Short mmCIF file of C-alpha atoms in Angstrom, two decimals:
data_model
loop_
_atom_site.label_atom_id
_atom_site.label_comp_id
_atom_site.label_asym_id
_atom_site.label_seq_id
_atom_site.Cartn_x
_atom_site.Cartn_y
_atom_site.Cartn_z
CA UNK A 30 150.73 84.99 85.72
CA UNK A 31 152.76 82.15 87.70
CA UNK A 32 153.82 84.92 90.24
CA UNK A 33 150.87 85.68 91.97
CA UNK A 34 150.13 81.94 92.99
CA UNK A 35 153.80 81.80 94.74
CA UNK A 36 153.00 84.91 96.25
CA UNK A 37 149.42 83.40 97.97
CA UNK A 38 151.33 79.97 98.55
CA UNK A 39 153.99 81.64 100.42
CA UNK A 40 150.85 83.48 102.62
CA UNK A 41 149.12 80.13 103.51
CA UNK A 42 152.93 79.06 104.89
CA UNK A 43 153.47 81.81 107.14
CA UNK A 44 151.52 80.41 109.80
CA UNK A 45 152.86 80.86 113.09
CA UNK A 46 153.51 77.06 114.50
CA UNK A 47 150.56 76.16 117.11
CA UNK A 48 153.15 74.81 119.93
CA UNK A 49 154.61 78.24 120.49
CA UNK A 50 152.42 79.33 122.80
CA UNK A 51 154.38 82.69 123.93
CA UNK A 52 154.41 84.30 120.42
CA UNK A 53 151.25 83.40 118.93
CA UNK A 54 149.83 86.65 120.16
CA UNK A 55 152.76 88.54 118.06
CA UNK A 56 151.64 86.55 115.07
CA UNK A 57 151.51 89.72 112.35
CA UNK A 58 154.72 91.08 113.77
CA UNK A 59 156.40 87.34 113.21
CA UNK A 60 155.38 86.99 109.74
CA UNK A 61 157.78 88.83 107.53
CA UNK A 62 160.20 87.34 109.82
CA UNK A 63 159.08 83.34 108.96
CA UNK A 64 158.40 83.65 105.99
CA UNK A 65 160.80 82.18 103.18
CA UNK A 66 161.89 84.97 101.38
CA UNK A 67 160.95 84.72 97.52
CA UNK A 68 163.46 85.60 95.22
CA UNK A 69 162.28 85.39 91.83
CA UNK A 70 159.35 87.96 92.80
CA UNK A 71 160.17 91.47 93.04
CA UNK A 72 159.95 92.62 96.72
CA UNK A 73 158.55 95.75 95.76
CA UNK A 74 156.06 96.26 93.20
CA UNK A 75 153.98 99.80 92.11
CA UNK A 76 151.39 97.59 90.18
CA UNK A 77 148.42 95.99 92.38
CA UNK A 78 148.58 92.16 92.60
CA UNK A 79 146.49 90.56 90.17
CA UNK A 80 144.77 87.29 90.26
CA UNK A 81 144.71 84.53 87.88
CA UNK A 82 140.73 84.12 88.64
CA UNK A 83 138.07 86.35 90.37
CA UNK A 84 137.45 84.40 93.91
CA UNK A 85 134.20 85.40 93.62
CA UNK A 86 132.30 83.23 91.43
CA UNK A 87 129.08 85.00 92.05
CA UNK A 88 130.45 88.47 91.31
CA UNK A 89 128.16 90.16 88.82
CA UNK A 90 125.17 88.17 89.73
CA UNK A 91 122.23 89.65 91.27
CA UNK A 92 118.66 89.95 91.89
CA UNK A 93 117.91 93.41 91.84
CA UNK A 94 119.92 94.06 88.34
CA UNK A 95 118.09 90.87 86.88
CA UNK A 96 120.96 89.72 85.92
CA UNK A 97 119.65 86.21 86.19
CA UNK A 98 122.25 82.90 86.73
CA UNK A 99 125.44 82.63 86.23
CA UNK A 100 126.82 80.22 83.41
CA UNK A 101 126.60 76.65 84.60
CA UNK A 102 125.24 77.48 88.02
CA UNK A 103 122.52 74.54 89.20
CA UNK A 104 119.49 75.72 91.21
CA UNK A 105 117.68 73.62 93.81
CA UNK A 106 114.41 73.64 91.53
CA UNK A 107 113.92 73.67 88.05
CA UNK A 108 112.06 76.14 86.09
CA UNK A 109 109.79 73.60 84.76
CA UNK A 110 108.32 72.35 88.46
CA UNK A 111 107.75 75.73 89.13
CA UNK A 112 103.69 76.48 90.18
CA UNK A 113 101.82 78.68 87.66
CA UNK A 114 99.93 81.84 89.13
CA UNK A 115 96.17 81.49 88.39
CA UNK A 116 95.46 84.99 87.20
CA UNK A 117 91.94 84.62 85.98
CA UNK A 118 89.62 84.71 88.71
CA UNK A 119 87.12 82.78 87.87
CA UNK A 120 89.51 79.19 88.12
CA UNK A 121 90.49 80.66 91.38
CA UNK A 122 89.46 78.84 94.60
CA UNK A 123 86.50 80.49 96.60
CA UNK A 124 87.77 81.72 99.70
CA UNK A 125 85.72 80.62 102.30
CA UNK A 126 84.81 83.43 104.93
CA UNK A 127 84.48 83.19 108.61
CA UNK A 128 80.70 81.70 109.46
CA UNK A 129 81.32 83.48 112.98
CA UNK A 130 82.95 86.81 111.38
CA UNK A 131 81.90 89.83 113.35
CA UNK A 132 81.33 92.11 110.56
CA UNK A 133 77.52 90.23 109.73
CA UNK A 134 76.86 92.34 112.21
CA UNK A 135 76.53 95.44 109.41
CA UNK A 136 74.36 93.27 107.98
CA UNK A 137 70.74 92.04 108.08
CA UNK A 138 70.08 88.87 109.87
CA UNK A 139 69.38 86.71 106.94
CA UNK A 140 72.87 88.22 105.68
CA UNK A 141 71.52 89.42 102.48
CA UNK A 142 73.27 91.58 100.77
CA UNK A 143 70.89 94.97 101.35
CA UNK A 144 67.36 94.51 102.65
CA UNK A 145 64.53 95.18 100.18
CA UNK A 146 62.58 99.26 100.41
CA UNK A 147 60.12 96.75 101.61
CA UNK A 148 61.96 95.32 104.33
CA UNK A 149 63.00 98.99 105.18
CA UNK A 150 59.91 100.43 105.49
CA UNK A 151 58.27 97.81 107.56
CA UNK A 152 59.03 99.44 111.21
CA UNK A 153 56.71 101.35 113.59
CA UNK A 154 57.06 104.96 115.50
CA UNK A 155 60.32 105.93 117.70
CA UNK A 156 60.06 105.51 120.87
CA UNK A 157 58.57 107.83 122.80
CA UNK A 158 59.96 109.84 125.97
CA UNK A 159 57.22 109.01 127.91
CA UNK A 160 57.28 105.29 127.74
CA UNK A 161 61.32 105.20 128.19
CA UNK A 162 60.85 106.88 131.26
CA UNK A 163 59.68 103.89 132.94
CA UNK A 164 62.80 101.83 131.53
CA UNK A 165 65.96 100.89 133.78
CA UNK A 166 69.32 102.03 132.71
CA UNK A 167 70.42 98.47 131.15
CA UNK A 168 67.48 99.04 129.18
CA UNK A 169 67.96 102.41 127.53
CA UNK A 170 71.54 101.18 126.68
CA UNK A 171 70.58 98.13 125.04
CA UNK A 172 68.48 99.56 123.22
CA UNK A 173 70.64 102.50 122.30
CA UNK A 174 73.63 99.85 121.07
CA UNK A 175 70.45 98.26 118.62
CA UNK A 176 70.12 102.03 117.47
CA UNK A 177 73.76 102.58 116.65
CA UNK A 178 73.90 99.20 115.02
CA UNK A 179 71.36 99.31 113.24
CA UNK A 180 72.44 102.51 111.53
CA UNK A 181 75.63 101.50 110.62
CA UNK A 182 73.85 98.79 109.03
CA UNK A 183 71.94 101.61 106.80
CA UNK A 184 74.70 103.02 105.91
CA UNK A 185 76.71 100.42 104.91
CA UNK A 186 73.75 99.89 102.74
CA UNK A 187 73.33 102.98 101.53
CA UNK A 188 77.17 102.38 100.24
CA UNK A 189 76.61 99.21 98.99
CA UNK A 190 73.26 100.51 96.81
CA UNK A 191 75.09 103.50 95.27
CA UNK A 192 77.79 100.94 93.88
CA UNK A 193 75.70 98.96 92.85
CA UNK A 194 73.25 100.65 91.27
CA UNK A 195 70.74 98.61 93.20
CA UNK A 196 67.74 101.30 92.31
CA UNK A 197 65.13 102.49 94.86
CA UNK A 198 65.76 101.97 98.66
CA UNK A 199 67.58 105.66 99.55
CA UNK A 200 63.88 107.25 100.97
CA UNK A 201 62.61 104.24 103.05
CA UNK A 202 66.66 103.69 104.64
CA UNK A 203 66.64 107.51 105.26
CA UNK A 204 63.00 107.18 106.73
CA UNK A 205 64.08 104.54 108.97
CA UNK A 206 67.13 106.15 110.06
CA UNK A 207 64.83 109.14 111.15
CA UNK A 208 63.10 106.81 113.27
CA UNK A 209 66.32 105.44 114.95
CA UNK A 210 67.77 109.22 115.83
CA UNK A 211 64.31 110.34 117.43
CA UNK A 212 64.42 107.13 119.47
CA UNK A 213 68.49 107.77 120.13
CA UNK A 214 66.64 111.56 121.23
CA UNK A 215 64.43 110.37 123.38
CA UNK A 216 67.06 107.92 125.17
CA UNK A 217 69.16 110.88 125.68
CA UNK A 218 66.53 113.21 126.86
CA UNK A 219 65.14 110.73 129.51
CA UNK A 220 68.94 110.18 130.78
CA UNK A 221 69.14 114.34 130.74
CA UNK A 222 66.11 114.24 132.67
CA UNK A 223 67.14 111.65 135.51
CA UNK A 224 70.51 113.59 135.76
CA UNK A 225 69.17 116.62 136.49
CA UNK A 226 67.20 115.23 139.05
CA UNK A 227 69.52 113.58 140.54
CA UNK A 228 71.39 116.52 140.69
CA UNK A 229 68.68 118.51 142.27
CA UNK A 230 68.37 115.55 145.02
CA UNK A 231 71.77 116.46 145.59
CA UNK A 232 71.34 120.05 146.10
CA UNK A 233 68.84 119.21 148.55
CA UNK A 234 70.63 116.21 150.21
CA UNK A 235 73.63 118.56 150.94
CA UNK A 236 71.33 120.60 153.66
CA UNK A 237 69.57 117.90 154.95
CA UNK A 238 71.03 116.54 158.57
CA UNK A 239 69.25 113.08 157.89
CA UNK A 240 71.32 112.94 155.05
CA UNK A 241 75.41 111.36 154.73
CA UNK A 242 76.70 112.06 151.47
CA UNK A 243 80.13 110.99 152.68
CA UNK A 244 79.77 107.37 151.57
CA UNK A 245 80.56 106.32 155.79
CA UNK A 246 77.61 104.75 156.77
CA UNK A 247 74.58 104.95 156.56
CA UNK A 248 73.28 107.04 153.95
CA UNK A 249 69.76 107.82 155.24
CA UNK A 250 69.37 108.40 159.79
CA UNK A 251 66.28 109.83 160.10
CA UNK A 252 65.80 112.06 162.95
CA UNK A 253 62.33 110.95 164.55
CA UNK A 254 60.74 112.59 167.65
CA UNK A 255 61.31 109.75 169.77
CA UNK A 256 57.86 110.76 171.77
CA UNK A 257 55.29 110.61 168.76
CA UNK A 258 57.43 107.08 168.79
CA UNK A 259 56.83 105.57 172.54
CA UNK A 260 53.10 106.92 171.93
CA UNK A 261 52.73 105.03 169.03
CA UNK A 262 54.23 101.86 170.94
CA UNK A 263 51.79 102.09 173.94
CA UNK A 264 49.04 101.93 171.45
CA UNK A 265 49.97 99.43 169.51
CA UNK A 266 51.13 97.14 172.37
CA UNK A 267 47.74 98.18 174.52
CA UNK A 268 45.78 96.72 171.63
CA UNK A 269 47.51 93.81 171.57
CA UNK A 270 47.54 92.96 175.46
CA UNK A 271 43.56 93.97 175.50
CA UNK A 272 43.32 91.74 172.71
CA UNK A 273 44.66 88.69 174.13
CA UNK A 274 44.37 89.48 178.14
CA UNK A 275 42.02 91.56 180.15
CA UNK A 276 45.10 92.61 182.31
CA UNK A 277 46.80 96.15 181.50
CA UNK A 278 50.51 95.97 180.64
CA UNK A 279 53.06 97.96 181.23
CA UNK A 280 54.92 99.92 178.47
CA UNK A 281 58.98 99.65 178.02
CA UNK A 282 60.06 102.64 177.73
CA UNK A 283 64.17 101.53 177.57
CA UNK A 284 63.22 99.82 173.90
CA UNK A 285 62.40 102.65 172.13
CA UNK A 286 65.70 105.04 172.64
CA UNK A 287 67.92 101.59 171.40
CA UNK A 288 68.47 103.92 168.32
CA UNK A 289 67.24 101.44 166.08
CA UNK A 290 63.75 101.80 164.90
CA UNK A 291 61.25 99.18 165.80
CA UNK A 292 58.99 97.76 162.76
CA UNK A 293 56.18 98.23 164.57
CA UNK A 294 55.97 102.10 163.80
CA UNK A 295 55.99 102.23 159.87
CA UNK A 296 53.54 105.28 159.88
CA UNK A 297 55.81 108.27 161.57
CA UNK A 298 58.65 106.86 160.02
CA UNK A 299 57.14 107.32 156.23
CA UNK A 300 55.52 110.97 157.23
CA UNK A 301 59.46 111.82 157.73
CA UNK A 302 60.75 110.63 154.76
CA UNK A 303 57.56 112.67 152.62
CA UNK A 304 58.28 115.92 154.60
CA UNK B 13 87.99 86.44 124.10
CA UNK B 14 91.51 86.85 123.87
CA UNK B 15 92.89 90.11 123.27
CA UNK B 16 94.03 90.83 120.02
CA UNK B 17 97.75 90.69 119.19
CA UNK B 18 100.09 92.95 116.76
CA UNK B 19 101.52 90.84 114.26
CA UNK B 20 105.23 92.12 114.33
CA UNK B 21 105.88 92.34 118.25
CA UNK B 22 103.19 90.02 119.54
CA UNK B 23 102.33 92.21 122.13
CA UNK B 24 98.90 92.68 123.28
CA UNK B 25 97.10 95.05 121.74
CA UNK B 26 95.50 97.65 124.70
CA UNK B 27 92.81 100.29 124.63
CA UNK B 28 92.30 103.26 126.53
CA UNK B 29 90.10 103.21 129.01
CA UNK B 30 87.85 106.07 128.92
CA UNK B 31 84.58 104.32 128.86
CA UNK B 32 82.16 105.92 126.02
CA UNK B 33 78.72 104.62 127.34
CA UNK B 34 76.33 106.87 124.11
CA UNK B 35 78.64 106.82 121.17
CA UNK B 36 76.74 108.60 118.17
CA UNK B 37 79.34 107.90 115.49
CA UNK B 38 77.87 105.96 112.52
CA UNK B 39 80.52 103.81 110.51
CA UNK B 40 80.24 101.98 107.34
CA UNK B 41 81.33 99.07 106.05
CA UNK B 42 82.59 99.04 102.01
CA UNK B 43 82.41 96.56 99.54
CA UNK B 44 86.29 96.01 98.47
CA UNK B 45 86.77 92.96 96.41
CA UNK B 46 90.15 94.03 95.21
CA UNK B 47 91.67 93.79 98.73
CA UNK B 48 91.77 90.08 100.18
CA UNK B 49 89.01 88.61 102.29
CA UNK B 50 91.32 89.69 105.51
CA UNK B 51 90.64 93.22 104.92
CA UNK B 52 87.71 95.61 105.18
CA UNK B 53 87.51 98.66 104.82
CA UNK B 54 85.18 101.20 106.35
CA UNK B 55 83.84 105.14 105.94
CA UNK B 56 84.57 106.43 109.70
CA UNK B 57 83.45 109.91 110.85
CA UNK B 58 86.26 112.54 110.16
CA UNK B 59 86.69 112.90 114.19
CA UNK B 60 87.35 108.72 114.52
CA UNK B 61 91.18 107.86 114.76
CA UNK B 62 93.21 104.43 114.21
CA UNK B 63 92.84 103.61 118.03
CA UNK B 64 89.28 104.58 118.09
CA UNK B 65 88.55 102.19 115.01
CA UNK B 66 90.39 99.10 116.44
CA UNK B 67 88.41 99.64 120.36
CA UNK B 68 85.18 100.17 118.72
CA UNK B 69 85.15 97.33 116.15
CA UNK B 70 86.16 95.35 119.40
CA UNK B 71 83.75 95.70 121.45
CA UNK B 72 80.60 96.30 119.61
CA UNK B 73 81.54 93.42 116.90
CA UNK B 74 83.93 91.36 118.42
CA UNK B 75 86.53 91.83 115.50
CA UNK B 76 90.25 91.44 116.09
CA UNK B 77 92.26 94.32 113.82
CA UNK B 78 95.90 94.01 113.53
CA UNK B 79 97.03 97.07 111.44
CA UNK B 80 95.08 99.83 109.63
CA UNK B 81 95.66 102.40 107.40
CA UNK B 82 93.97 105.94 106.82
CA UNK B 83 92.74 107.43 104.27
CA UNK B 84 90.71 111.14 103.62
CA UNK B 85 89.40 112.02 100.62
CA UNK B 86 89.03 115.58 99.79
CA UNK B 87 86.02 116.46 97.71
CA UNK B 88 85.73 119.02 95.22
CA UNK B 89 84.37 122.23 94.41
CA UNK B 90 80.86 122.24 94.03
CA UNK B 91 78.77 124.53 92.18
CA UNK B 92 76.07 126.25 94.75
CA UNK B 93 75.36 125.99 98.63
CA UNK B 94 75.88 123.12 100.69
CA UNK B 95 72.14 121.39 100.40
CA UNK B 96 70.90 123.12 97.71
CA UNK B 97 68.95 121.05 94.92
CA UNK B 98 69.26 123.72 92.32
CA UNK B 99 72.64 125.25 92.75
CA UNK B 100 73.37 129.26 92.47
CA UNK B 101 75.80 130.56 90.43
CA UNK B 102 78.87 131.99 91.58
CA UNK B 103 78.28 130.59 94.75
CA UNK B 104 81.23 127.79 95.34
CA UNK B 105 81.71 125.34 98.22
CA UNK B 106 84.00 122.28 99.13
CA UNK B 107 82.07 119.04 100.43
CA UNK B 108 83.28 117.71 103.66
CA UNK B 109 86.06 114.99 103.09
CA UNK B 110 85.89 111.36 103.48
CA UNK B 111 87.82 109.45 106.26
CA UNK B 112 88.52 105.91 104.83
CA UNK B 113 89.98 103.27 106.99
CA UNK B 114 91.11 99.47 106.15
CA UNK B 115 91.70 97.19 108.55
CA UNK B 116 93.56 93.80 108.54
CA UNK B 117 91.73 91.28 110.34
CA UNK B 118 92.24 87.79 112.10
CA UNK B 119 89.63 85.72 110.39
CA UNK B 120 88.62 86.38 106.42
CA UNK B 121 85.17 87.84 105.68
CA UNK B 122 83.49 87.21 102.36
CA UNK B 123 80.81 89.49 101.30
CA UNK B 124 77.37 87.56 100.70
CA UNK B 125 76.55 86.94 97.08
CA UNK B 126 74.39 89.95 94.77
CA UNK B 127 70.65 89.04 94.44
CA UNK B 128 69.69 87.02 91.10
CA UNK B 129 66.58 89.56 90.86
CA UNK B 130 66.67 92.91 91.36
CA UNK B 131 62.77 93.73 90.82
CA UNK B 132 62.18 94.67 94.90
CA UNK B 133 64.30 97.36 93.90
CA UNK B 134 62.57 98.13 90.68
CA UNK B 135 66.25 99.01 89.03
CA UNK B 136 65.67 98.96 85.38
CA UNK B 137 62.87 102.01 86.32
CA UNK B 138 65.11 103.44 88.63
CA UNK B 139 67.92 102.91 85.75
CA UNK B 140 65.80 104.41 83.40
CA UNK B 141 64.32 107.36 85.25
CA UNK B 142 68.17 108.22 86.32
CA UNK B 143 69.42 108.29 82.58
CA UNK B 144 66.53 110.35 81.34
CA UNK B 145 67.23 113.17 83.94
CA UNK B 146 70.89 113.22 82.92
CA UNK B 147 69.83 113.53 79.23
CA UNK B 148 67.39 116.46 80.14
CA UNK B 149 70.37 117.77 82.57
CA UNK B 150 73.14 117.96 79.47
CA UNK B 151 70.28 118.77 77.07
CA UNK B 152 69.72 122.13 79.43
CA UNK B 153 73.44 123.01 79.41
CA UNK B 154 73.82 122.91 76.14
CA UNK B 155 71.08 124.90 75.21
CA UNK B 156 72.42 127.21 77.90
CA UNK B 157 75.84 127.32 75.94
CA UNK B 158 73.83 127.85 72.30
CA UNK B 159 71.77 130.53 73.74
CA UNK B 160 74.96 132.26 74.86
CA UNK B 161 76.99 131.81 72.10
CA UNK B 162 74.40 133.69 69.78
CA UNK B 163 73.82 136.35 72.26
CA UNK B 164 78.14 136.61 71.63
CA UNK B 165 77.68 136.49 68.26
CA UNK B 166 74.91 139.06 67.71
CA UNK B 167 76.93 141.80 69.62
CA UNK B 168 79.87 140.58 67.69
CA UNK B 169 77.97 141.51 64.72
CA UNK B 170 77.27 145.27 66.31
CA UNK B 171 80.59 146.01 66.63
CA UNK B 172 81.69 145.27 63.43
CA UNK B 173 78.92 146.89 62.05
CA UNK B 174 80.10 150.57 63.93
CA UNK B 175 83.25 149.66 63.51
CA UNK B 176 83.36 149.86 59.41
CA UNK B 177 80.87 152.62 59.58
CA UNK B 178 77.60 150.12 58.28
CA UNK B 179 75.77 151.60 61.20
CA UNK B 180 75.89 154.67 62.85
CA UNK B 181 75.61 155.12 66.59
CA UNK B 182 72.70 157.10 67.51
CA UNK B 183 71.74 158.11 71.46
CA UNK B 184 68.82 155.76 72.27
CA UNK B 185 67.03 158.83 73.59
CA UNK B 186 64.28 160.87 71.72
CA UNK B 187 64.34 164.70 71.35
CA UNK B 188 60.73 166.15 71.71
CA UNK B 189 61.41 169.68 71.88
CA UNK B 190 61.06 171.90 74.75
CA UNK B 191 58.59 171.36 77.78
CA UNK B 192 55.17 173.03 76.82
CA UNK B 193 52.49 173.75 79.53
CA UNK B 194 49.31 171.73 78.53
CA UNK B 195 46.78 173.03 81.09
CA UNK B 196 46.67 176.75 80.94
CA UNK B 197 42.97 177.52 81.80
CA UNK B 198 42.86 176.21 85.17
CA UNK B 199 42.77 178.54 87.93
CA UNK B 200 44.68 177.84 91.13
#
């Protein structure tokens, strides 16, 4: 047992002295060389070196295994200060949820729990095609988001019911939620409609000279017969100087091939854009 | 509104942009009080994926998801067509499955409370009503299982019966001799 101490004491001494500079760098070569030879220890020994004490002092010790502490080994807390889990849940403290939480949005607006069969049944016909036909864009898609929101709302509540076991409700959600696809219908058959003729005015746009589909420009140059124009001009400006003076004007001719059409002659201009 | 963030890199969370203007999907919210109040967890139509879930809670409900996990239910084999009230026999067919997603969320939500009173709903009639129609359903199968066990048992019986020679078979057929002609006087 005294052996194997010499043997680590004569390890620690074998270090290379700090001043010599030029050899430190052959340090392992040096070592056998420097160091004091032992000779009450056997130079050469078949058995493995064995050690008074394990180094370790945690060896054996470990979490997963459970092994738990060591003998005499001092923890930073003691068992006793340690909190108690609260398993039952009624001493638990409430959470308190979000005021501002999206998700009230899948439910009612006095964030009940489900609305009442009453409550559910209380709404009027879809909307019909007719009377979205007169309604912007903006509009149909607002009104399509309050569709799709308001069904998931049903069907959260159709969820919640069946948990529950609330009771009746099922025919007046699914009556409502009728309504709300025959109003998503209509939505979509008014936006069919306008697309088609759209598409049509397309079609016809393509052919049409007055027409620049090439997003240059102006989109709309009506051709007008610049005659019917300077016609309509004398009139117009003969009334007025009869009007005002007995003398006969002359007409200007230059104005009215400027390109740009004069506001004076609304009517040919709106018989062009009808034909 | 900021974007939302993952919670192991930090990165901002992005979404595609394909702008969906008429979405028809309907999504439900469930009731999960075993999960904590940072979770929710939602019936999604089979076709919605992670990345569709986290964009559309976004932007239609302004909720920030971190993570979420799938989940789809397969449903088992019912007895009948798909629809049917009374169901067929020997005619089998799967439900569709049921794509379950939770999310983890920013902020905590906590369900609002049950109602104290649950007459609007009329549920002891309702509760009532449902248990007598399962009594009269079971009560119908079993006499359905009686009746066929006797009808077992009877031609049970039978076979004994030939068997040890108590009864002899006989053709069910009657012999009544050979064909006579009945109307002899007429004249064709």
């Amino acid at each position: 047992m005294a052996a194997t101490p010499i043997v680590r004491f004569t390890w620690r001494n074998c270090i290379i002295p700090q001043a010599d500079t030029v050899l430190s760098f052959l340090a392992p070569s040096f070592r056998p060389v420097l160091c004091t030879p032992q000779t009450s220890i056997a130079q050469f020994s078949t058995s493995a070196r064995r050690y008074a004490r394990d180094p370790n002092r945690n060896r054996g010790v470990s979490a997963l295994r459970h092994t738990g502490p060591r003998r005499r080994q001092t923890l930073s807390v003691k068992k006793e200060d340690l909190p108690k889990p609260v398993l039952s849940r009624k001493l638990k403290t409430p959470v308190k949820g979000d005021p501002q939480h999206g998700l009230w949005g899948f439910f009612n607006k006095d964030r009940r729990l489900i609305a009442t069969p009453e409550e559910d049944l209380a709404h009027g016909r879809a909307w019909t095609v007719q009377e979205l036909r007169q309604k912007s864009w903006e509009d149909l898609h607002c009104l399509w988001w309050i569709c799709v929101k308001e069904r998931n709302r049903l069907a959260t509540e159709k969820i919640t019911r069946e948990q529950l076991k609330a009771g009746y409700g099922d025919f007046e959600a699914s009556e409502r939620d009728k309504t709300i696809k025959l109003t998503q219908r209509a939505v979509r058959h008014v936006l069919t409609e306008r697309w088609y003729a759209w598409e049509e005015a397309r079609k016809v746009a393509r052919d049409d000279e007055e027409v620049d589909l090439t997003a240059e420009g102006e989109a709309y140059i009506p051709q007008i017969d610049m005659d019917e124009v300077e016609l309509d001009e004398e009139l117009i400006k003969d009334e007025e100087f009869a009007a005002e003076t007995a003398e006969p004007a002359e007409p200007q001719h230059g104005r009215g091939r400027s390109g740009k059409t004069p506001q004076t002659t609304n009517g040919p201009i709106a018989s062009t854009v009808t034909e | 509104m900021p974007l939302p963030r993952s919670r192991q890199s930090g990165r901002v969370i992005r979404f595609g942009r394909k702008e969906l203007y008429l979405p028809r999907a309907v999504i439900a919210l469930t009731h999960t009080p075993w999960l904590p109040p940072t979770q929710a967890k939602f019936v999604v139509p089979l076709s919605f994926n992670k990345l569709d879930l986290r964009d559309y809670l976004y932007h239609v409900y302004g909720v920030k998801t971190m993570n979420i996990r799938t989940y789809i239910q397969q449903q088992k084999v019912q007895e009948g067509k798909k629809g049917e009230l009374l169901p067929g026999a020997r005619q089998w067919h799967r439900p569709r499955a049921i794509k379950k997603m939770t999310v983890e969320m920013e902020t905590p939500f906590v369900w609002p409370a049950q109602p104290e009173n649950w007459d609007a709903w009329s549920k002891d009639i309702f509760s009532e009503v449902s248990k007598s129609y399962n009594q009269t359903q079971d009560q119908q199968i079993e006499d359905r299982k009686e009746s066929q066990k006797k009808e077992a048992d009877t031609l049970e019986q039978q076979a004994k019966d030939l068997l040890t020679g108590k009864k002899k078979w006989r053709p069910t057929w009657v012999d009544y001799g050979d064909e006579k002609e009945v109307e002899r006087d007429i004249k064709l």
